[in-house]
PDB file of C-alpha atoms and ligand atoms in Angstrom:
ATOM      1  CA  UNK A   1       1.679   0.116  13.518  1.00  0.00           C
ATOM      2  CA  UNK A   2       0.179  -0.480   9.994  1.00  0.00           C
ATOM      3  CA  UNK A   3      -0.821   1.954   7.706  1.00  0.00           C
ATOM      4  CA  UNK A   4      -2.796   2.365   3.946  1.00  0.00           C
ATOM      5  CA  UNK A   5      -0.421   4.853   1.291  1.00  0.00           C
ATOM      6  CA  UNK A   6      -2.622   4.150  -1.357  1.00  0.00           C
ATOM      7  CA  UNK A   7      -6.016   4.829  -1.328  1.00  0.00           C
ATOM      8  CA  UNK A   8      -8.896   6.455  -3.831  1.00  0.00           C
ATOM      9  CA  UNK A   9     -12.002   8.241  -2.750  1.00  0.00           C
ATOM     10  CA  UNK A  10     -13.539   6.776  -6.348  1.00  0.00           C
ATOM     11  CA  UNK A  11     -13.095   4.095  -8.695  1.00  0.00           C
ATOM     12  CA  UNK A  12     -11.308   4.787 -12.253  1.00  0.00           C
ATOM     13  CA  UNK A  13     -13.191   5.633 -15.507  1.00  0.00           C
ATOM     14  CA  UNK A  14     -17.117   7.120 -15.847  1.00  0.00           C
ATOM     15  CA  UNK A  15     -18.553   3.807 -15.812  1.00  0.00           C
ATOM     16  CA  UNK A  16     -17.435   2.450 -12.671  1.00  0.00           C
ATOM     17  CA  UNK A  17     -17.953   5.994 -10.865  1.00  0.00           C
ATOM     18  CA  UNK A  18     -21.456   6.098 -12.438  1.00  0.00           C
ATOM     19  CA  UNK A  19     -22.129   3.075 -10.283  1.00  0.00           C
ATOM     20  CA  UNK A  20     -21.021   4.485  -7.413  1.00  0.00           C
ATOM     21  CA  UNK A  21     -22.418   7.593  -7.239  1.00  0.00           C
ATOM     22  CA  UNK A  22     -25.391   7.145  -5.040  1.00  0.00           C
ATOM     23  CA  UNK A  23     -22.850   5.732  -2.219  1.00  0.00           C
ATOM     24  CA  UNK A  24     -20.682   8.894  -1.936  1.00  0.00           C
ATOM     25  CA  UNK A  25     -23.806  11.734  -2.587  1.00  0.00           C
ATOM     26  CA  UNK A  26     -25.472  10.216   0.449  1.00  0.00           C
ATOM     27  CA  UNK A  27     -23.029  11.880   2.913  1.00  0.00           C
ATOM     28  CA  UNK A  28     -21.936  14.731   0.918  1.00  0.00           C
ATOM     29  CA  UNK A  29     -19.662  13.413  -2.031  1.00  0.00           C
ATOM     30  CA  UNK A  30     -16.313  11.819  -2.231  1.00  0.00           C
ATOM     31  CA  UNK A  31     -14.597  14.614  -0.789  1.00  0.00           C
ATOM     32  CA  UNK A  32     -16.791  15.085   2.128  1.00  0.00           C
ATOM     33  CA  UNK A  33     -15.674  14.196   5.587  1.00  0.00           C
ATOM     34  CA  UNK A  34     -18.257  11.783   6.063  1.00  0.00           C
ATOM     35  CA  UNK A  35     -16.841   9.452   2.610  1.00  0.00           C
ATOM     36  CA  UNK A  36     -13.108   9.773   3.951  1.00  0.00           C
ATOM     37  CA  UNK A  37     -14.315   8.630   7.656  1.00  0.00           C
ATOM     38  CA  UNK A  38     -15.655   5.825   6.047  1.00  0.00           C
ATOM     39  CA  UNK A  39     -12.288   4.906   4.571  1.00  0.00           C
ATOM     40  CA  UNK A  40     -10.905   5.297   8.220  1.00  0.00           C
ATOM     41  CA  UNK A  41     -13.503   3.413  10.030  1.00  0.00           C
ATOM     42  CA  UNK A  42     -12.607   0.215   7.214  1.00  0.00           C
ATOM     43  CA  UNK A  43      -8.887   1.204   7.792  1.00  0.00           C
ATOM     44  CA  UNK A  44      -9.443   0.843  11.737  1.00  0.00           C
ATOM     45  CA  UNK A  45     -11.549  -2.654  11.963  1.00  0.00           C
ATOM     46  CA  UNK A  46      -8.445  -3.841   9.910  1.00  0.00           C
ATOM     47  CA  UNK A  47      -6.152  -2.661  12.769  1.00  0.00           C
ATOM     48  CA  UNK A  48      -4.670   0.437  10.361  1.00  0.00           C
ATOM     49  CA  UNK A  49      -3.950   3.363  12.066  1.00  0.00           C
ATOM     50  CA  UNK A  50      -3.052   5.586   9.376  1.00  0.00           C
ATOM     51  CA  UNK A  51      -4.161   6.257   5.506  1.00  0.00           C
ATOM     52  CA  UNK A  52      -2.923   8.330   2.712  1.00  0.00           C
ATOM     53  CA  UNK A  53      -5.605   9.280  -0.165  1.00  0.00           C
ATOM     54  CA  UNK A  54      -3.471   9.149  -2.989  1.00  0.00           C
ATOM     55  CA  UNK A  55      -5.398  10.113  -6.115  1.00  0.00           C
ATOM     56  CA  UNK A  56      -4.499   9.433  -9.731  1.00  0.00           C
ATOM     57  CA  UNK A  57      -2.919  12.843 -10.393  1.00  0.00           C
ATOM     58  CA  UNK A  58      -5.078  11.956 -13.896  1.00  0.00           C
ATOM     59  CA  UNK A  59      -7.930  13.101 -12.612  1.00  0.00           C
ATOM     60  CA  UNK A  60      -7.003  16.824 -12.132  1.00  0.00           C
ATOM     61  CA  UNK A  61      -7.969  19.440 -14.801  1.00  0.00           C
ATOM     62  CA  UNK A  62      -4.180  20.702 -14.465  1.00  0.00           C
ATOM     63  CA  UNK A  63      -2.340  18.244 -15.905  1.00  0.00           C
ATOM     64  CA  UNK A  64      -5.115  17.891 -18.678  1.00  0.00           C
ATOM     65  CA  UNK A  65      -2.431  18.493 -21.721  1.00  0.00           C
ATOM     66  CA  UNK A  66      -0.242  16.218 -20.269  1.00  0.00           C
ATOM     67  CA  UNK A  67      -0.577  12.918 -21.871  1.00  0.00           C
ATOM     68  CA  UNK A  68      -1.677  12.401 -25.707  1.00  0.00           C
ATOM     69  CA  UNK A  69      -4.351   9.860 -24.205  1.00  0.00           C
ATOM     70  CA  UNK A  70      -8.063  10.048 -24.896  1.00  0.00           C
ATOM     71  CA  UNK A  71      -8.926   8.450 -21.696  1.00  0.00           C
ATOM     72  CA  UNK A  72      -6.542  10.691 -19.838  1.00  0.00           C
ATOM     73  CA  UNK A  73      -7.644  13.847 -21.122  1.00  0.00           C
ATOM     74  CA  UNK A  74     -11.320  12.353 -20.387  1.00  0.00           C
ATOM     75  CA  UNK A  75     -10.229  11.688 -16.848  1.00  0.00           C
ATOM     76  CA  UNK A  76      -9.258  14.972 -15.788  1.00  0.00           C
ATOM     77  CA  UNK A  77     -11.912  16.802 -15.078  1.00  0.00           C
ATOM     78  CA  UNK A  78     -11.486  17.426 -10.939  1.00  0.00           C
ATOM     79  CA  UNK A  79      -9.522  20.650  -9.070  1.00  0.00           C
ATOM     80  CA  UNK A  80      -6.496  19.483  -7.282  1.00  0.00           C
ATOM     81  CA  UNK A  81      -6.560  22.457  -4.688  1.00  0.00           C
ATOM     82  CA  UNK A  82     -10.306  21.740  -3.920  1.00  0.00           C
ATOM     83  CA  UNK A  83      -9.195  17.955  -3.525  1.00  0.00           C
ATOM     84  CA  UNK A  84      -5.956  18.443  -1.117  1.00  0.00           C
ATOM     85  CA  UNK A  85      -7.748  20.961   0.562  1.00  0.00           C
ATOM     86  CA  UNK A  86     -10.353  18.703   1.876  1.00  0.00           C
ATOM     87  CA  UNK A  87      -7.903  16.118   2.854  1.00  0.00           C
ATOM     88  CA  UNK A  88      -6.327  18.562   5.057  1.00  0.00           C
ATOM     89  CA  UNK A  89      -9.874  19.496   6.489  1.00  0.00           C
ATOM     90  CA  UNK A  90     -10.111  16.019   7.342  1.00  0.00           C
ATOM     91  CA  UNK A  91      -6.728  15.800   9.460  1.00  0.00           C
ATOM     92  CA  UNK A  92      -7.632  19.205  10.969  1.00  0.00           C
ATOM     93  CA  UNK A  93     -11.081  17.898  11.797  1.00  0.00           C
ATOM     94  CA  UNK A  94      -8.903  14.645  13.758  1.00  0.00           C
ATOM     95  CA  UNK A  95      -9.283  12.088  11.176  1.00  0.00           C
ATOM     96  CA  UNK A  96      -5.673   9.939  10.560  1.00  0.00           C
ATOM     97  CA  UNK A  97      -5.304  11.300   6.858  1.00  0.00           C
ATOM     98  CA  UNK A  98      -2.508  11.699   4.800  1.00  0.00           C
ATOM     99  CA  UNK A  99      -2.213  13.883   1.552  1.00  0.00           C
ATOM    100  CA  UNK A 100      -0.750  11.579  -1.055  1.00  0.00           C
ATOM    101  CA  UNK A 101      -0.996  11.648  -4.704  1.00  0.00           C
ATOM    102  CA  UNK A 102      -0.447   9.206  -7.046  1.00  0.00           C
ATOM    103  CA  UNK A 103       1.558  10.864  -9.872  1.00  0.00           C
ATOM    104  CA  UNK A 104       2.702   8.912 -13.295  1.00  0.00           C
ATOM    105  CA  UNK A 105       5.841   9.155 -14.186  1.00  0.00           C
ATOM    106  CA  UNK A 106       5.939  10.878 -17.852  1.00  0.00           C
ATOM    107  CA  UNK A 107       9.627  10.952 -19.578  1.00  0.00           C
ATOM    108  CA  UNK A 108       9.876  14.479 -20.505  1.00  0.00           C
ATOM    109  CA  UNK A 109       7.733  16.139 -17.566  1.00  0.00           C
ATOM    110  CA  UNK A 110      10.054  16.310 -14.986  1.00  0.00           C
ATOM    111  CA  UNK A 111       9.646  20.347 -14.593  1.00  0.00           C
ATOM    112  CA  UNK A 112       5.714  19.939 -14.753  1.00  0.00           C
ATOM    113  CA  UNK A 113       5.763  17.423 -12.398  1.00  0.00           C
ATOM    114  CA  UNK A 114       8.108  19.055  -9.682  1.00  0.00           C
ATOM    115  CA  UNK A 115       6.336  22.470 -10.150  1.00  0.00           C
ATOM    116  CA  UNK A 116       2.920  20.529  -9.886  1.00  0.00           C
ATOM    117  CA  UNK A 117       4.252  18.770  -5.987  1.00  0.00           C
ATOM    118  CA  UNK A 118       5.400  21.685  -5.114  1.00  0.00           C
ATOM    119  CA  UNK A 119       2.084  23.490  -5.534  1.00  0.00           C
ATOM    120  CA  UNK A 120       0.283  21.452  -2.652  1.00  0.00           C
ATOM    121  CA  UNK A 121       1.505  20.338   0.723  1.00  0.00           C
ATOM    122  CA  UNK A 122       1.771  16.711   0.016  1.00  0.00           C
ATOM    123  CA  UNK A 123       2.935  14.311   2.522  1.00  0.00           C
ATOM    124  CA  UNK A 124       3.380  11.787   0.421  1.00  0.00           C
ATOM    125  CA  UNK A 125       3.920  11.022  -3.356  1.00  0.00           C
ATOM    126  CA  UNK A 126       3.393   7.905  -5.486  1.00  0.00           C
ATOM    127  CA  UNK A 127       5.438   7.554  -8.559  1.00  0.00           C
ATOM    128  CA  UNK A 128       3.552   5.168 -10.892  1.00  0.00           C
ATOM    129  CA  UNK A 129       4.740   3.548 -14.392  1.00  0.00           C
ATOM    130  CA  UNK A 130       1.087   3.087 -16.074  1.00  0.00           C
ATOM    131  CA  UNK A 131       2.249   4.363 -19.835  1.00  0.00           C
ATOM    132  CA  UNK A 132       4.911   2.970 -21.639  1.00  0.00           C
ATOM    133  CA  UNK A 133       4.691   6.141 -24.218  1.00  0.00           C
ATOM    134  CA  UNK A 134       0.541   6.473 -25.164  1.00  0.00           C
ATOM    135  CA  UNK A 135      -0.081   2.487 -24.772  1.00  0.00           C
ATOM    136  CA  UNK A 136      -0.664   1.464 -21.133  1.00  0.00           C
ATOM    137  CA  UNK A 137       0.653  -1.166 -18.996  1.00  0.00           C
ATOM    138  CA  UNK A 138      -2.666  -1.956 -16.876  1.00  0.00           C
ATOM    139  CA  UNK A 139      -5.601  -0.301 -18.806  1.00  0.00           C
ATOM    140  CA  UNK A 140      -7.201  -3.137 -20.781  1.00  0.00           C
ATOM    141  CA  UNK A 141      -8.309  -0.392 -23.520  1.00  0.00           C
ATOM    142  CA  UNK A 142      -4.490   0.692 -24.161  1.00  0.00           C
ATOM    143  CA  UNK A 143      -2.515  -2.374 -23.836  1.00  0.00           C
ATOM    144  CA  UNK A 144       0.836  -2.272 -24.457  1.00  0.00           C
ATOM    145  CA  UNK A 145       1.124  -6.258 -25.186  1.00  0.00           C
ATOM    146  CA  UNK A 146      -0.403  -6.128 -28.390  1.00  0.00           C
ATOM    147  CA  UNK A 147       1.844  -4.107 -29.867  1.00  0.00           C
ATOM    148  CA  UNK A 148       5.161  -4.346 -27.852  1.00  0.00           C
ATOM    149  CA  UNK A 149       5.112  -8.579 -26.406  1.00  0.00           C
ATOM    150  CA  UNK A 150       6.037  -9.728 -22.960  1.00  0.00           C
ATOM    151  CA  UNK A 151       9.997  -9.171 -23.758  1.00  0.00           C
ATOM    152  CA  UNK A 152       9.484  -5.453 -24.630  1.00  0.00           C
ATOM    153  CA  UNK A 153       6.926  -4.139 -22.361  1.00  0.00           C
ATOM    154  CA  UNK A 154       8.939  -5.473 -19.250  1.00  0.00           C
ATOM    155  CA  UNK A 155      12.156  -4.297 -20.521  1.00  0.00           C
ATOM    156  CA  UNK A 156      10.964  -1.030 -21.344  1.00  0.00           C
ATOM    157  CA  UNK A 157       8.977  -1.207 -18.488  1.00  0.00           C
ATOM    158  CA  UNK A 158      11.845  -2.179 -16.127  1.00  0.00           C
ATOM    159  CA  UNK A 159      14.283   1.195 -17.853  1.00  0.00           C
ATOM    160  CA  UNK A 160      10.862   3.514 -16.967  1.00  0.00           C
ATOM    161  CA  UNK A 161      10.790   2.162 -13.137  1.00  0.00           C
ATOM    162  CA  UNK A 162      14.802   3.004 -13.170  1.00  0.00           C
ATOM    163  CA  UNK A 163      14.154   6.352 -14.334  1.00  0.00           C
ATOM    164  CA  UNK A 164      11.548   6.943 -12.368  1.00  0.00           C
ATOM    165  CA  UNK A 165      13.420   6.466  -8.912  1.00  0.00           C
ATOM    166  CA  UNK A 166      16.424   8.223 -10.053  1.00  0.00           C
ATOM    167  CA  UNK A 167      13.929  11.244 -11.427  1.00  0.00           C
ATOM    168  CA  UNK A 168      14.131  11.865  -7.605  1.00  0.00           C
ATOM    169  CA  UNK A 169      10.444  12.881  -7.404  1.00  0.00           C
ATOM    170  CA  UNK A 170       9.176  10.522  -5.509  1.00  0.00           C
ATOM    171  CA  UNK A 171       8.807   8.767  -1.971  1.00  0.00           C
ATOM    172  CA  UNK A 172       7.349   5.686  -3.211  1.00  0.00           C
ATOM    173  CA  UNK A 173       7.233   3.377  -6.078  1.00  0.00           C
ATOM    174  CA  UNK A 174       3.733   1.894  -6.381  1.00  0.00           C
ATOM    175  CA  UNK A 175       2.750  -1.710  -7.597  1.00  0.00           C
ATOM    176  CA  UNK A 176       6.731  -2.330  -8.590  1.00  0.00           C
ATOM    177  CA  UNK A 177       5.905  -5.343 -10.865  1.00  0.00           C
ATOM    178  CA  UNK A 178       2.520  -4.027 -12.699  1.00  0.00           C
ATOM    179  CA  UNK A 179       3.614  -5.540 -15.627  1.00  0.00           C
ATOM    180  CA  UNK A 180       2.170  -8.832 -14.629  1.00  0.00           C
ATOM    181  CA  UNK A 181      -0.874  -7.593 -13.894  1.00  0.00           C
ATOM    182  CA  UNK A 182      -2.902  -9.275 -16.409  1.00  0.00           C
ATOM    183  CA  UNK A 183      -1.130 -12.782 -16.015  1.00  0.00           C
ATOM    184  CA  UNK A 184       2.434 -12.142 -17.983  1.00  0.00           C
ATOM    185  CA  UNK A 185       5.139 -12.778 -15.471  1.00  0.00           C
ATOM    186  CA  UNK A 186       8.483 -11.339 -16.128  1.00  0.00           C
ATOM    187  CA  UNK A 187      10.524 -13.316 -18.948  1.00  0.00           C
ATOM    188  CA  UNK A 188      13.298 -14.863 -17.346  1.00  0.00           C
ATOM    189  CA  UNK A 189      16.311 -13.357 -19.169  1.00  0.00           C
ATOM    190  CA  UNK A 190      15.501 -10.182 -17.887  1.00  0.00           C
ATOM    191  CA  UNK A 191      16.537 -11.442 -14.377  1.00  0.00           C
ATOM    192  CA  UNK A 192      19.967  -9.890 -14.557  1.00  0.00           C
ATOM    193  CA  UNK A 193      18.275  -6.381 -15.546  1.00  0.00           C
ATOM    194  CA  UNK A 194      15.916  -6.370 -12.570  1.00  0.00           C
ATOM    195  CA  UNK A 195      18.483  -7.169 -10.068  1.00  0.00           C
ATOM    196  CA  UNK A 196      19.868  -3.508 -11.743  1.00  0.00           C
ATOM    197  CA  UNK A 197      17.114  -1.974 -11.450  1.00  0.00           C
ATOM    198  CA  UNK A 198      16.714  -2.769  -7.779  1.00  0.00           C
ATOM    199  CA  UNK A 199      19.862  -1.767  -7.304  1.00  0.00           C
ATOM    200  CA  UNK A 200      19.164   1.648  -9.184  1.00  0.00           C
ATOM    201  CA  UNK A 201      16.108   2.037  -7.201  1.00  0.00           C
ATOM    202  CA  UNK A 202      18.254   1.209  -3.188  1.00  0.00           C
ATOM    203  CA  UNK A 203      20.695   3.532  -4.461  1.00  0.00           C
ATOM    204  CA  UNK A 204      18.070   6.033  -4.713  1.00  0.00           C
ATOM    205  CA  UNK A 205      16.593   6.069  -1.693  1.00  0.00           C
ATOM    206  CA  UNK A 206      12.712   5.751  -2.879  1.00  0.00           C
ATOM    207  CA  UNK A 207      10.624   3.449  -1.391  1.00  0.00           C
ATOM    208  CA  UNK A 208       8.626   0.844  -2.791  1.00  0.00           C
ATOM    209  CA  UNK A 209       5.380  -0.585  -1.887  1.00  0.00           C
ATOM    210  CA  UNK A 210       3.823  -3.916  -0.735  1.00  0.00           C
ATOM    211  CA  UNK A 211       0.121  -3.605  -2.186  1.00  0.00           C
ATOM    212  CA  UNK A 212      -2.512  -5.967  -1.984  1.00  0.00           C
ATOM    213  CA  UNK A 213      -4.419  -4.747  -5.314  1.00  0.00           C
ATOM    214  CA  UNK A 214      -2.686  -7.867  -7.376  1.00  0.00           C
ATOM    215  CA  UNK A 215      -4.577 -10.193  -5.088  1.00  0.00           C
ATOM    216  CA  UNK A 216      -7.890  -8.386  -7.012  1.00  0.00           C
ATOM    217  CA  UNK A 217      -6.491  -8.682 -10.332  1.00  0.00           C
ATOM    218  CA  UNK A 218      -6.052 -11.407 -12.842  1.00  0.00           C
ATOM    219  CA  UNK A 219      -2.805 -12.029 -12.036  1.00  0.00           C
ATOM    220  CA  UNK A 220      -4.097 -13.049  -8.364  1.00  0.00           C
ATOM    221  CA  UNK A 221      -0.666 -11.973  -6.526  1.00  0.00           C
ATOM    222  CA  UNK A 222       0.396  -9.224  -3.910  1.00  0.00           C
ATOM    223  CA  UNK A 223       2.788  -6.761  -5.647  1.00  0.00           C
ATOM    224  CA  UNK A 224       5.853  -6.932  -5.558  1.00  0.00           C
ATOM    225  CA  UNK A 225       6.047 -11.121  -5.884  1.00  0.00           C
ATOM    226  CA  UNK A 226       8.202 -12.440  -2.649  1.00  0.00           C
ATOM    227  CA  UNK A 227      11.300 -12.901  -4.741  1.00  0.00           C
ATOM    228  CA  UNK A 228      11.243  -9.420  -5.769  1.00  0.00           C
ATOM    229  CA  UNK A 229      10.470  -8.074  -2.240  1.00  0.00           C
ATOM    230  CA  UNK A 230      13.601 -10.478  -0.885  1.00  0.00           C
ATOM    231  CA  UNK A 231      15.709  -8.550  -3.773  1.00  0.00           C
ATOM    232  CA  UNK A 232      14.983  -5.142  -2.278  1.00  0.00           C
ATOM    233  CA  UNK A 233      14.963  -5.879   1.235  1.00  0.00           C
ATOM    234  CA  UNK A 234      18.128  -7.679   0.149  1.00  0.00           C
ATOM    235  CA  UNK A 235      19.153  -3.884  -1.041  1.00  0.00           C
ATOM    236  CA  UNK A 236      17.932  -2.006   1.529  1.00  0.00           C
ATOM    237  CA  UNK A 237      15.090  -0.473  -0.517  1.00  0.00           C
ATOM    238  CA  UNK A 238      12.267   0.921   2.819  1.00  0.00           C
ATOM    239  CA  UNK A 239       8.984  -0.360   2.186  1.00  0.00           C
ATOM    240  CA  UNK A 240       5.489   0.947   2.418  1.00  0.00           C
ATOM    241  CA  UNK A 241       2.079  -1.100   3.256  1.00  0.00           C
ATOM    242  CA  UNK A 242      -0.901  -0.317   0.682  1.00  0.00           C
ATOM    243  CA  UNK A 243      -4.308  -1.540  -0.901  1.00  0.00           C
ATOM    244  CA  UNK A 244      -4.947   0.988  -3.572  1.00  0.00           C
ATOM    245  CA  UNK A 245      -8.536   0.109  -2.566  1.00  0.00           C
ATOM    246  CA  UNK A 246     -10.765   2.227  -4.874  1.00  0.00           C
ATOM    247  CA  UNK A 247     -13.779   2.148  -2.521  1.00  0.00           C
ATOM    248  CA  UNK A 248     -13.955   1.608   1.503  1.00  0.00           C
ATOM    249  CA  UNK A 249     -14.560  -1.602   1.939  1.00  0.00           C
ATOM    250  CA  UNK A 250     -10.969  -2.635  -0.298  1.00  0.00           C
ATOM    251  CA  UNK A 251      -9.120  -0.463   2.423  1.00  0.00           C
ATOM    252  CA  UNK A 252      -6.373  -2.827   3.786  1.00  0.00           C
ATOM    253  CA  UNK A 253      -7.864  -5.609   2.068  1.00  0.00           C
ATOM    254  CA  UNK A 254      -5.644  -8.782   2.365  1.00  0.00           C
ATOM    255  CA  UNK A 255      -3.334  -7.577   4.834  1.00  0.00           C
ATOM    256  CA  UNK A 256      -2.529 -10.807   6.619  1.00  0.00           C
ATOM    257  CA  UNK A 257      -1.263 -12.028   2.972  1.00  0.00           C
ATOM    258  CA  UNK A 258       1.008  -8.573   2.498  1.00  0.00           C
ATOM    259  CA  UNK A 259       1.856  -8.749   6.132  1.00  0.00           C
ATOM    260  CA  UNK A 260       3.009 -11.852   5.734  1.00  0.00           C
ATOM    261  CA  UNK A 261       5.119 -11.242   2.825  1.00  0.00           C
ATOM    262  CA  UNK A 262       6.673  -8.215   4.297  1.00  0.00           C
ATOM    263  CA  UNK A 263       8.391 -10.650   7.044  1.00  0.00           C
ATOM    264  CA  UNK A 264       8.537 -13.616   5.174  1.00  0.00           C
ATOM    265  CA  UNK A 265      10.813 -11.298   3.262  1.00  0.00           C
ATOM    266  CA  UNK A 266      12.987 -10.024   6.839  1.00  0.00           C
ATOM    267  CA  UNK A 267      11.292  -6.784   6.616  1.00  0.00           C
ATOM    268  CA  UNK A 268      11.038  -5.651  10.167  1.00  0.00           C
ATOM    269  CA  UNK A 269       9.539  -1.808   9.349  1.00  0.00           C
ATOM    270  CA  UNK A 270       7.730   0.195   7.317  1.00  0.00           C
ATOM    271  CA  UNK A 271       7.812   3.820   6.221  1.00  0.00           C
ATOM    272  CA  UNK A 272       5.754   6.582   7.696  1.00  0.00           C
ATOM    273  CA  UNK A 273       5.558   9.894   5.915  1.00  0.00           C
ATOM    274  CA  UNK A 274       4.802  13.682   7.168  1.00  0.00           C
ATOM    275  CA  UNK A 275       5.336  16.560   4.646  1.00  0.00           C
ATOM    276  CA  UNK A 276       7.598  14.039   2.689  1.00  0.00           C
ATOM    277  CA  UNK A 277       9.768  12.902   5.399  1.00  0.00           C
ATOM    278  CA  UNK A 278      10.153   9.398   6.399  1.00  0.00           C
ATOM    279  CA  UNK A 279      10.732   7.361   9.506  1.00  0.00           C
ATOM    280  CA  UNK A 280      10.641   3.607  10.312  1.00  0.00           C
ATOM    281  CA  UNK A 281       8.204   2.023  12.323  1.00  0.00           C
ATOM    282  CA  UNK A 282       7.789  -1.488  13.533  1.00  0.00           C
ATOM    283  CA  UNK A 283       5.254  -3.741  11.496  1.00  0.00           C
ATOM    284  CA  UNK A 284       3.031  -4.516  14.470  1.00  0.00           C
ATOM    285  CA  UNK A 285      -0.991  -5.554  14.076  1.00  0.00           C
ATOM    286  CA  UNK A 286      -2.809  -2.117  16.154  1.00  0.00           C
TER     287      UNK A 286
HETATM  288 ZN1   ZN B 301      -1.393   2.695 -10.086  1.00  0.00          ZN
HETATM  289 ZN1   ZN B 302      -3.668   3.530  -7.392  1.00  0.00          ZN
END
């Protein structure tokens, strides 16, 4: 089986929504049944049998005061009971949905964060380093490189992702190597600290995930790159399949590529989740 653990029902930031408006208010919005079939109907012509909506907890009026970020605080504007609520209409109504969320991991917010998971009967949970402090790893707006340099932002980047798995609160660990995302690969002599950090991360027992979003970016590469997915397999770190396609027709985009890379790497399996629990499966094309 394949599966999608990291979708979006709409792209990020007003502008890009704005353009996609007319799309989702033709069948009832981007909560409505008919915009999540759509996501399954892309996720079954690509032989996926399963998805997980896993929206940028950013976007939820309750975690508003959360981050000193403009464009955060702009973001959240949506109710997350409304949201999970209508995922779980779509599984009741037959549809192969997963509730997900994908929640940034904030230094400092632990208590918020486990009080906000516990309030909603996620399946599965994303833990996401896109803030190094108020400067941001993958918004262009925010960068982080102008004031911090390759050499900073991935080691401070690399410490986050360590204390992000052994936080406990999550299943997953999305897009492991963001930091690359706008064509900065990882300085070299920082090796030795990502082989500890993988290490950190098996001895956890989070998952990370294979996603196909790097092929879209400038960086042009699946996350994590193959040497880093041979290091966790290496570990024993399980491994998820995902997209983070931000529209349907992104849903399991590339998979041949992350497919690929998943056995290329001796990954045999991937993780399914229900109510947070995970079992292995065998990669197999539907
Ligand atoms: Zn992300
Ligand atoms: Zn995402």
């Amino acid at each position: 089986m394949l599966t999608d653990y990291h979708l979006h029902l709409q792209p990020d930031g007003p502008e890009a929504r704005a353009a996609d408006t007319e799309r989702w208010d033709a069948v009832g919005g981007p909560r409505s049944l008919a915009w999540i079939a759509r996501y399954v109907e892309a996720a079954r012509a690509r032989a996926v049998g399963e998805i997980a909506i896993t929206e940028h907890v950013h976007r939820f009026r309750e975690v508003r005061d959360w981050h000193p970020n403009a464009w955060w605080r702009g973001e959240a504007t949506e109710d997350l009971t409304a949201h999970c609520r209508a995922l779980g209409d779509a599984r009741e109504a037959g549809l192969p949905v997963l509730i997900g969320i994908e929640m940034d991991w904030i230094p400092g917010r632990e208590d918020d964060i486990r009080g906000l998971l516990a309030s909603q009967p996620f399946d599965i949970v994303l833990g996401s380093v896109h803030w190094l402090g108020d400067l941001a790893v993958d918004h262009p707006d925010y960068p982080c490189w102008d004031s911090l340099g390759a050499d900073a932002t991935w080691g401070r980047y690399l410490d986050e992702l360590a204390a992000a798995a052994a936080s406990g609160l999550f299943d997953v660990l999305a897009h492991p190597d963001l930091p690359k995302v706008f064509g900065t690969p990882m300085p070299p002599g920082l090796t030795a600290r990502r082989d500890e950090v993988v290490a950190a991360i098996a001895e956890s027992g989070v998952a990370i995930e294979c996603s196909s979003a790097g092929l879209r970016k400038p960086c042009r590469a699946l996350y994590p790159d193959p040497e880093w997915l041979l290091a966790f397999r290496r570990a024993g770190v399980p491994v998820t399949l995902a997209s983070d396609a931000h529209r349907p027709e992104d849903v399991a985009r590339d998979y041949a590529t992350a497919v690929a890379a998943l056995r290329g790497a001796g990954y045999e399996t991937i993780t399914r989740f229900e109510a947070r629990e995970p079992t292995q499966v065998a990669i197999r094309w539907a």
